[in-house]
Amino acid sequence: MKPAVYKLCMNTEMIIKSNKEREIVCYASRLIYVKNKQISLPLYSKLTKRVMIRTNNISFSYTEYEKTEELESDDRELVIAAREAALNAYAPYSNFKVGAAIRLETGIIVQGANVENAAFPSGICAERSALSNSISNHPEDKPIALAIAAMTKEGLTDDFPAPCGNCRQVIAEEESRTGNKIKIILAGKNKTQIIDGISCLLPLQFKGKNLKINLP
Ligand code: THU
């Protein structure tokens, strides 16, 4: 007589209990084959594992001013310096001139503008231009605020010139290097947004510590 063939079979099922809780149910069943025919499928056992899912939320608040004149004097001065820097931009390809001004802890203001290139990726944004300037010339002086303004042929943009992803990453590196949060001032033609540090614009940052390198 040919012996019966037993096979163990595992099935998993996920039951969505709520948006915070899932239940993973694991059934082990026994399949019995006699002469290649499956003749029964009895329930063998049932294991249940509960998985708790946590949903986190990242949000940030910022301040908005209706008019440049309403800004505190230090911030207003920095916005004016950013607008002035935009005038020096070299942007023959986009005609989009961006200016950035950084206030250092000692009160020094450092400016930068976007510098484009016929080989497009060789160009540099105003924010990184200003940061290269401040780090090269004042490495010990920590940036405390950064204002950004932009203009087209029609003049200052109404929109807030938010820094691009590359610049956010570089601003984040500078905050990490100095251990100092940098206030970010986005200056439209009239309205201004003030953001308390780059973590708001770049949460969940990739940092030097992710490389497991001991920084100086
Ligand atoms: N640009 C900046 O200078 N900063 C930014 O954060 C975004 C873009 C420049 C790069 C380029 O010269 C021009 O704006 C159009 O993208």
PDB file of C-alpha atoms and ligand atoms in Angstrom:
ATOM      1  CA  MET A   1       0.000   0.000   0.000  1.00  0.00           C
ATOM      2  CA  LYS A   2       1.402   3.377  -1.036  1.00  0.00           C
ATOM      3  CA  PRO A   3       1.840   5.651   2.032  1.00  0.00           C
ATOM      4  CA  ALA A   4      -0.106   8.889   2.192  1.00  0.00           C
ATOM      5  CA  VAL A   5       1.952  12.011   1.505  1.00  0.00           C
ATOM      6  CA  TYR A   6       1.681  14.725   4.125  1.00  0.00           C
ATOM      7  CA  LYS A   7       2.517  18.300   3.304  1.00  0.00           C
ATOM      8  CA  LEU A   8       2.587  21.203   5.691  1.00  0.00           C
ATOM      9  CA  CYS A   9       1.412  24.429   4.237  1.00  0.00           C
ATOM     10  CA  MET A  10       1.610  27.928   5.750  1.00  0.00           C
ATOM     11  CA  ASN A  11      -0.764  30.688   4.820  1.00  0.00           C
ATOM     12  CA  THR A  12      -0.558  34.215   6.115  1.00  0.00           C
ATOM     13  CA  GLU A  13      -3.307  36.706   6.093  1.00  0.00           C
ATOM     14  CA  MET A  14      -3.169  40.340   7.068  1.00  0.00           C
ATOM     15  CA  ILE A  15      -6.244  41.762   8.721  1.00  0.00           C
ATOM     16  CA  ILE A  16      -6.456  45.531   8.848  1.00  0.00           C
ATOM     17  CA  LYS A  17      -7.972  46.217  12.246  1.00  0.00           C
ATOM     18  CA  SER A  18      -7.581  49.985  12.160  1.00  0.00           C
ATOM     19  CA  ASN A  19      -5.153  52.459  10.634  1.00  0.00           C
ATOM     20  CA  LYS A  20      -2.864  51.836  13.609  1.00  0.00           C
ATOM     21  CA  GLU A  21      -3.135  48.126  13.995  1.00  0.00           C
ATOM     22  CA  ARG A  22      -2.703  45.136  11.737  1.00  0.00           C
ATOM     23  CA  GLU A  23      -3.193  41.537  12.678  1.00  0.00           C
ATOM     24  CA  ILE A  24      -1.078  39.000  10.906  1.00  0.00           C
ATOM     25  CA  VAL A  25      -2.677  35.586  11.136  1.00  0.00           C
ATOM     26  CA  CYS A  26      -0.621  32.607  10.203  1.00  0.00           C
ATOM     27  CA  TYR A  27      -2.438  29.314   9.460  1.00  0.00           C
ATOM     28  CA  ALA A  28      -0.577  26.090   9.285  1.00  0.00           C
ATOM     29  CA  SER A  29      -2.596  23.446   7.509  1.00  0.00           C
ATOM     30  CA  ARG A  30      -1.961  19.835   6.667  1.00  0.00           C
ATOM     31  CA  LEU A  31      -2.607  18.660   3.179  1.00  0.00           C
ATOM     32  CA  ILE A  32      -2.969  14.954   2.779  1.00  0.00           C
ATOM     33  CA  TYR A  33      -2.398  13.414  -0.613  1.00  0.00           C
ATOM     34  CA  VAL A  34      -3.280   9.819  -1.307  1.00  0.00           C
ATOM     35  CA  LYS A  35      -2.509   8.616  -4.782  1.00  0.00           C
ATOM     36  CA  ASN A  36      -1.783  12.200  -5.817  1.00  0.00           C
ATOM     37  CA  LYS A  37      -5.240  13.267  -4.721  1.00  0.00           C
ATOM     38  CA  GLN A  38      -5.650  15.899  -2.072  1.00  0.00           C
ATOM     39  CA  ILE A  39      -8.162  14.378   0.256  1.00  0.00           C
ATOM     40  CA  SER A  40      -8.327  16.676   3.227  1.00  0.00           C
ATOM     41  CA  LEU A  41      -7.302  20.064   4.373  1.00  0.00           C
ATOM     42  CA  PRO A  42      -7.713  20.104   8.137  1.00  0.00           C
ATOM     43  CA  LEU A  43      -6.844  23.227  10.064  1.00  0.00           C
ATOM     44  CA  TYR A  44      -3.713  22.431  11.958  1.00  0.00           C
ATOM     45  CA  SER A  45      -3.069  25.518  14.075  1.00  0.00           C
ATOM     46  CA  LYS A  46      -3.518  29.248  14.056  1.00  0.00           C
ATOM     47  CA  LEU A  47      -0.868  31.744  15.200  1.00  0.00           C
ATOM     48  CA  THR A  48      -1.725  35.374  15.528  1.00  0.00           C
ATOM     49  CA  LYS A  49       0.769  38.209  15.697  1.00  0.00           C
ATOM     50  CA  ARG A  50      -0.275  41.761  16.303  1.00  0.00           C
ATOM     51  CA  VAL A  51       1.780  44.493  14.651  1.00  0.00           C
ATOM     52  CA  MET A  52       1.378  48.024  15.932  1.00  0.00           C
ATOM     53  CA  ILE A  53       1.975  50.724  13.348  1.00  0.00           C
ATOM     54  CA  ARG A  54       2.859  54.218  14.475  1.00  0.00           C
ATOM     55  CA  THR A  55       2.032  57.116  12.195  1.00  0.00           C
ATOM     56  CA  ASN A  56       4.220  60.146  12.877  1.00  0.00           C
ATOM     57  CA  ASN A  57       3.589  63.607  11.609  1.00  0.00           C
ATOM     58  CA  ILE A  58       6.055  66.356  10.725  1.00  0.00           C
ATOM     59  CA  SER A  59       4.760  69.894  10.444  1.00  0.00           C
ATOM     60  CA  PHE A  60       6.182  73.341  10.949  1.00  0.00           C
ATOM     61  CA  SER A  61       5.021  76.876  11.554  1.00  0.00           C
ATOM     62  CA  TYR A  62       6.396  79.956   9.891  1.00  0.00           C
ATOM     63  CA  THR A  63       5.765  83.646  10.176  1.00  0.00           C
ATOM     64  CA  GLU A  64       4.489  85.692   7.316  1.00  0.00           C
ATOM     65  CA  TYR A  65       4.720  89.456   6.904  1.00  0.00           C
ATOM     66  CA  GLU A  66       2.589  91.362   4.403  1.00  0.00           C
ATOM     67  CA  LYS A  67       5.180  94.030   3.696  1.00  0.00           C
ATOM     68  CA  THR A  68       8.968  94.225   3.838  1.00  0.00           C
ATOM     69  CA  GLU A  69       8.711  97.402   5.929  1.00  0.00           C
ATOM     70  CA  GLU A  70       7.007  95.389   8.697  1.00  0.00           C
ATOM     71  CA  LEU A  71      10.070  93.173   9.245  1.00  0.00           C
ATOM     72  CA  GLU A  72      12.341  93.645  12.234  1.00  0.00           C
ATOM     73  CA  SER A  73      15.225  95.926  11.303  1.00  0.00           C
ATOM     74  CA  ASP A  74      17.910  93.172  11.173  1.00  0.00           C
ATOM     75  CA  ASP A  75      15.741  91.023   8.900  1.00  0.00           C
ATOM     76  CA  ARG A  76      14.803  93.968   6.705  1.00  0.00           C
ATOM     77  CA  GLU A  77      18.461  94.870   6.323  1.00  0.00           C
ATOM     78  CA  LEU A  78      19.227  91.281   5.274  1.00  0.00           C
ATOM     79  CA  VAL A  79      16.403  91.247   2.707  1.00  0.00           C
ATOM     80  CA  ILE A  80      17.723  94.465   1.201  1.00  0.00           C
ATOM     81  CA  ALA A  81      21.207  92.884   1.026  1.00  0.00           C
ATOM     82  CA  ALA A  82      19.742  89.804  -0.726  1.00  0.00           C
ATOM     83  CA  ARG A  83      17.949  91.987  -3.278  1.00  0.00           C
ATOM     84  CA  GLU A  84      21.158  93.923  -3.850  1.00  0.00           C
ATOM     85  CA  ALA A  85      23.067  90.648  -4.350  1.00  0.00           C
ATOM     86  CA  ALA A  86      20.515  89.491  -6.959  1.00  0.00           C
ATOM     87  CA  LEU A  87      21.527  92.468  -9.111  1.00  0.00           C
ATOM     88  CA  ASN A  88      24.995  90.881  -9.435  1.00  0.00           C
ATOM     89  CA  ALA A  89      23.691  87.496 -10.568  1.00  0.00           C
ATOM     90  CA  TYR A  90      25.023  86.078 -13.815  1.00  0.00           C
ATOM     91  CA  ALA A  91      21.879  84.440 -15.204  1.00  0.00           C
ATOM     92  CA  PRO A  92      21.898  84.863 -18.994  1.00  0.00           C
ATOM     93  CA  TYR A  93      20.213  81.463 -19.539  1.00  0.00           C
ATOM     94  CA  SER A  94      17.274  81.625 -17.136  1.00  0.00           C
ATOM     95  CA  ASN A  95      17.046  85.379 -16.647  1.00  0.00           C
ATOM     96  CA  PHE A  96      16.152  84.443 -13.092  1.00  0.00           C
ATOM     97  CA  LYS A  97      18.399  86.355 -10.767  1.00  0.00           C
ATOM     98  CA  VAL A  98      18.643  85.156  -7.182  1.00  0.00           C
ATOM     99  CA  GLY A  99      20.398  86.896  -4.321  1.00  0.00           C
ATOM    100  CA  ALA A 100      21.222  85.552  -0.878  1.00  0.00           C
ATOM    101  CA  ALA A 101      22.521  87.376   2.162  1.00  0.00           C
ATOM    102  CA  ILE A 102      23.828  85.711   5.283  1.00  0.00           C
ATOM    103  CA  ARG A 103      24.109  87.381   8.654  1.00  0.00           C
ATOM    104  CA  LEU A 104      26.954  86.002  10.725  1.00  0.00           C
ATOM    105  CA  GLU A 105      26.991  85.927  14.516  1.00  0.00           C
ATOM    106  CA  THR A 106      29.333  88.918  14.684  1.00  0.00           C
ATOM    107  CA  GLY A 107      26.928  90.964  12.538  1.00  0.00           C
ATOM    108  CA  ILE A 108      28.885  90.705   9.279  1.00  0.00           C
ATOM    109  CA  ILE A 109      26.674  90.299   6.194  1.00  0.00           C
ATOM    110  CA  VAL A 110      27.926  88.083   3.360  1.00  0.00           C
ATOM    111  CA  GLN A 111      26.222  88.059  -0.046  1.00  0.00           C
ATOM    112  CA  GLY A 112      26.002  85.634  -2.936  1.00  0.00           C
ATOM    113  CA  ALA A 113      24.220  85.404  -6.278  1.00  0.00           C
ATOM    114  CA  ASN A 114      23.506  82.643  -8.767  1.00  0.00           C
ATOM    115  CA  VAL A 115      26.199  82.166 -11.397  1.00  0.00           C
ATOM    116  CA  GLU A 116      25.058  80.208 -14.441  1.00  0.00           C
ATOM    117  CA  ASN A 117      27.124  78.386 -17.029  1.00  0.00           C
ATOM    118  CA  ALA A 118      26.635  77.253 -20.630  1.00  0.00           C
ATOM    119  CA  ALA A 119      27.169  73.759 -19.215  1.00  0.00           C
ATOM    120  CA  PHE A 120      24.053  74.085 -17.053  1.00  0.00           C
ATOM    121  CA  PRO A 121      25.026  71.820 -14.102  1.00  0.00           C
ATOM    122  CA  SER A 122      28.216  73.852 -13.630  1.00  0.00           C
ATOM    123  CA  GLY A 123      26.159  76.822 -12.458  1.00  0.00           C
ATOM    124  CA  ILE A 124      25.665  77.578  -8.774  1.00  0.00           C
ATOM    125  CA  CYS A 125      22.684  78.888  -6.822  1.00  0.00           C
ATOM    126  CA  ALA A 126      22.774  82.086  -4.822  1.00  0.00           C
ATOM    127  CA  GLU A 127      22.434  80.339  -1.453  1.00  0.00           C
ATOM    128  CA  ARG A 128      25.411  78.053  -2.021  1.00  0.00           C
ATOM    129  CA  SER A 129      27.359  80.934  -3.503  1.00  0.00           C
ATOM    130  CA  ALA A 130      26.781  82.966  -0.320  1.00  0.00           C
ATOM    131  CA  LEU A 131      27.576  80.017   1.944  1.00  0.00           C
ATOM    132  CA  SER A 132      30.820  79.268   0.084  1.00  0.00           C
ATOM    133  CA  ASN A 133      31.696  82.905   0.510  1.00  0.00           C
ATOM    134  CA  SER A 134      30.979  82.968   4.263  1.00  0.00           C
ATOM    135  CA  ILE A 135      32.673  79.628   5.020  1.00  0.00           C
ATOM    136  CA  SER A 136      35.754  80.541   2.959  1.00  0.00           C
ATOM    137  CA  ASN A 137      36.176  83.999   4.445  1.00  0.00           C
ATOM    138  CA  HIS A 138      34.708  83.663   7.945  1.00  0.00           C
ATOM    139  CA  PRO A 139      34.974  79.983   8.893  1.00  0.00           C
ATOM    140  CA  GLU A 140      34.697  80.675  12.626  1.00  0.00           C
ATOM    141  CA  ASP A 141      31.766  83.064  12.360  1.00  0.00           C
ATOM    142  CA  LYS A 142      28.457  81.211  12.455  1.00  0.00           C
ATOM    143  CA  PRO A 143      25.600  82.103  10.097  1.00  0.00           C
ATOM    144  CA  ILE A 144      22.462  82.964  12.059  1.00  0.00           C
ATOM    145  CA  ALA A 145      20.146  84.113   9.264  1.00  0.00           C
ATOM    146  CA  LEU A 146      19.859  83.755   5.505  1.00  0.00           C
ATOM    147  CA  ALA A 147      17.646  85.942   3.313  1.00  0.00           C
ATOM    148  CA  ILE A 148      16.768  85.011  -0.269  1.00  0.00           C
ATOM    149  CA  ALA A 149      15.255  87.240  -2.963  1.00  0.00           C
ATOM    150  CA  ALA A 150      14.721  86.702  -6.674  1.00  0.00           C
ATOM    151  CA  MET A 151      13.991  88.830  -9.706  1.00  0.00           C
ATOM    152  CA  THR A 152      13.049  88.377 -13.335  1.00  0.00           C
ATOM    153  CA  LYS A 153      13.117  90.981 -16.105  1.00  0.00           C
ATOM    154  CA  GLU A 154       9.862  92.282 -14.628  1.00  0.00           C
ATOM    155  CA  GLY A 155      11.515  92.966 -11.277  1.00  0.00           C
ATOM    156  CA  LEU A 156      11.303  91.284  -7.853  1.00  0.00           C
ATOM    157  CA  THR A 157       9.204  88.125  -7.801  1.00  0.00           C
ATOM    158  CA  ASP A 158       5.931  88.073  -5.858  1.00  0.00           C
ATOM    159  CA  ASP A 159       6.598  84.439  -4.973  1.00  0.00           C
ATOM    160  CA  PHE A 160       8.822  83.374  -2.142  1.00  0.00           C
ATOM    161  CA  PRO A 161      12.093  82.062  -3.549  1.00  0.00           C
ATOM    162  CA  ALA A 162      12.382  78.853  -1.534  1.00  0.00           C
ATOM    163  CA  PRO A 163      15.820  77.222  -1.719  1.00  0.00           C
ATOM    164  CA  CYS A 164      16.214  74.245  -4.031  1.00  0.00           C
ATOM    165  CA  GLY A 165      16.929  70.763  -2.694  1.00  0.00           C
ATOM    166  CA  ASN A 166      20.700  71.018  -3.208  1.00  0.00           C
ATOM    167  CA  CYS A 167      20.830  74.295  -1.314  1.00  0.00           C
ATOM    168  CA  ARG A 168      18.693  72.892   1.517  1.00  0.00           C
ATOM    169  CA  GLN A 169      21.194  70.066   1.901  1.00  0.00           C
ATOM    170  CA  VAL A 170      24.117  72.532   1.997  1.00  0.00           C
ATOM    171  CA  ILE A 171      22.353  74.813   4.489  1.00  0.00           C
ATOM    172  CA  ALA A 172      21.691  71.720   6.633  1.00  0.00           C
ATOM    173  CA  GLU A 173      25.393  70.821   6.544  1.00  0.00           C
ATOM    174  CA  GLU A 174      26.286  74.335   7.688  1.00  0.00           C
ATOM    175  CA  GLU A 175      23.825  74.111  10.593  1.00  0.00           C
ATOM    176  CA  SER A 176      25.428  70.796  11.579  1.00  0.00           C
ATOM    177  CA  ARG A 177      28.969  72.146  11.177  1.00  0.00           C
ATOM    178  CA  THR A 178      28.343  75.171  13.378  1.00  0.00           C
ATOM    179  CA  GLY A 179      25.722  73.662  15.686  1.00  0.00           C
ATOM    180  CA  ASN A 180      23.626  76.755  15.018  1.00  0.00           C
ATOM    181  CA  LYS A 181      20.135  77.043  13.582  1.00  0.00           C
ATOM    182  CA  ILE A 182      19.882  79.399  10.589  1.00  0.00           C
ATOM    183  CA  LYS A 183      16.773  81.562  10.309  1.00  0.00           C
ATOM    184  CA  ILE A 184      15.583  81.482   6.700  1.00  0.00           C
ATOM    185  CA  ILE A 185      13.945  84.598   5.301  1.00  0.00           C
ATOM    186  CA  LEU A 186      12.128  84.137   1.987  1.00  0.00           C
ATOM    187  CA  ALA A 187      11.490  87.558   0.573  1.00  0.00           C
ATOM    188  CA  GLY A 188       8.844  88.038  -2.092  1.00  0.00           C
ATOM    189  CA  LYS A 189       8.243  91.478  -3.557  1.00  0.00           C
ATOM    190  CA  ASN A 190       5.916  92.349  -0.674  1.00  0.00           C
ATOM    191  CA  LYS A 191       5.331  89.311   1.497  1.00  0.00           C
ATOM    192  CA  THR A 192       8.051  87.610   3.492  1.00  0.00           C
ATOM    193  CA  GLN A 193       8.088  84.195   5.127  1.00  0.00           C
ATOM    194  CA  ILE A 194      10.363  83.509   8.067  1.00  0.00           C
ATOM    195  CA  ILE A 195      11.278  79.923   8.802  1.00  0.00           C
ATOM    196  CA  ASP A 196      12.991  78.785  11.961  1.00  0.00           C
ATOM    197  CA  GLY A 197      15.848  76.652  10.668  1.00  0.00           C
ATOM    198  CA  ILE A 198      16.423  74.291   7.758  1.00  0.00           C
ATOM    199  CA  SER A 199      14.875  71.250   9.492  1.00  0.00           C
ATOM    200  CA  CYS A 200      11.496  72.744   8.617  1.00  0.00           C
ATOM    201  CA  LEU A 201      12.327  72.701   4.907  1.00  0.00           C
ATOM    202  CA  LEU A 202      14.421  69.549   5.028  1.00  0.00           C
ATOM    203  CA  PRO A 203      13.192  67.136   7.669  1.00  0.00           C
ATOM    204  CA  LEU A 204      14.748  63.667   8.056  1.00  0.00           C
ATOM    205  CA  GLN A 205      18.132  64.886   6.860  1.00  0.00           C
ATOM    206  CA  PHE A 206      20.986  62.838   5.540  1.00  0.00           C
ATOM    207  CA  LYS A 207      23.904  63.884   7.747  1.00  0.00           C
ATOM    208  CA  GLY A 208      27.608  63.182   8.165  1.00  0.00           C
ATOM    209  CA  LYS A 209      26.766  60.955  11.109  1.00  0.00           C
ATOM    210  CA  ASN A 210      24.909  58.641   8.724  1.00  0.00           C
ATOM    211  CA  LEU A 211      28.296  57.883   7.176  1.00  0.00           C
ATOM    212  CA  LYS A 212      29.564  56.793  10.603  1.00  0.00           C
ATOM    213  CA  ILE A 213      32.550  59.091  10.214  1.00  0.00           C
ATOM    214  CA  ASN A 214      33.929  60.906  13.235  1.00  0.00           C
ATOM    215  CA  LEU A 215      33.773  64.553  12.280  1.00  0.00           C
ATOM    216  CA  PRO A 216      36.261  67.036  13.760  1.00  0.00           C
TER     217      PRO A 216
HETATM  218  N1  THU B   1      18.462  79.264  -8.240  1.00  0.00           N
HETATM  219  C1  THU B   1      19.064  79.768  -7.123  1.00  0.00           C
HETATM  220  O1  THU B   1      19.971  80.577  -7.201  1.00  0.00           O
HETATM  221  N2  THU B   1      18.620  79.305  -5.919  1.00  0.00           N
HETATM  222  C2  THU B   1      17.661  78.368  -5.761  1.00  0.00           C
HETATM  223  O2  THU B   1      17.423  77.907  -4.653  1.00  0.00           O
HETATM  224  C3  THU B   1      16.894  77.911  -6.904  1.00  0.00           C
HETATM  225  C4  THU B   1      17.394  78.316  -8.231  1.00  0.00           C
HETATM  226  C5  THU B   1      18.970  79.709  -9.540  1.00  0.00           C
HETATM  227  C6  THU B   1      19.677  78.621 -10.307  1.00  0.00           C
HETATM  228  C7  THU B   1      19.511  79.088 -11.722  1.00  0.00           C
HETATM  229  O3  THU B   1      20.584  79.965 -12.027  1.00  0.00           O
HETATM  230  C8  THU B   1      18.232  79.880 -11.719  1.00  0.00           C
HETATM  231  O4  THU B   1      17.909  80.134 -10.359  1.00  0.00           O
HETATM  232  C9  THU B   1      17.084  79.178 -12.381  1.00  0.00           C
HETATM  233  O5  THU B   1      16.900  77.919 -11.852  1.00  0.00           O
END
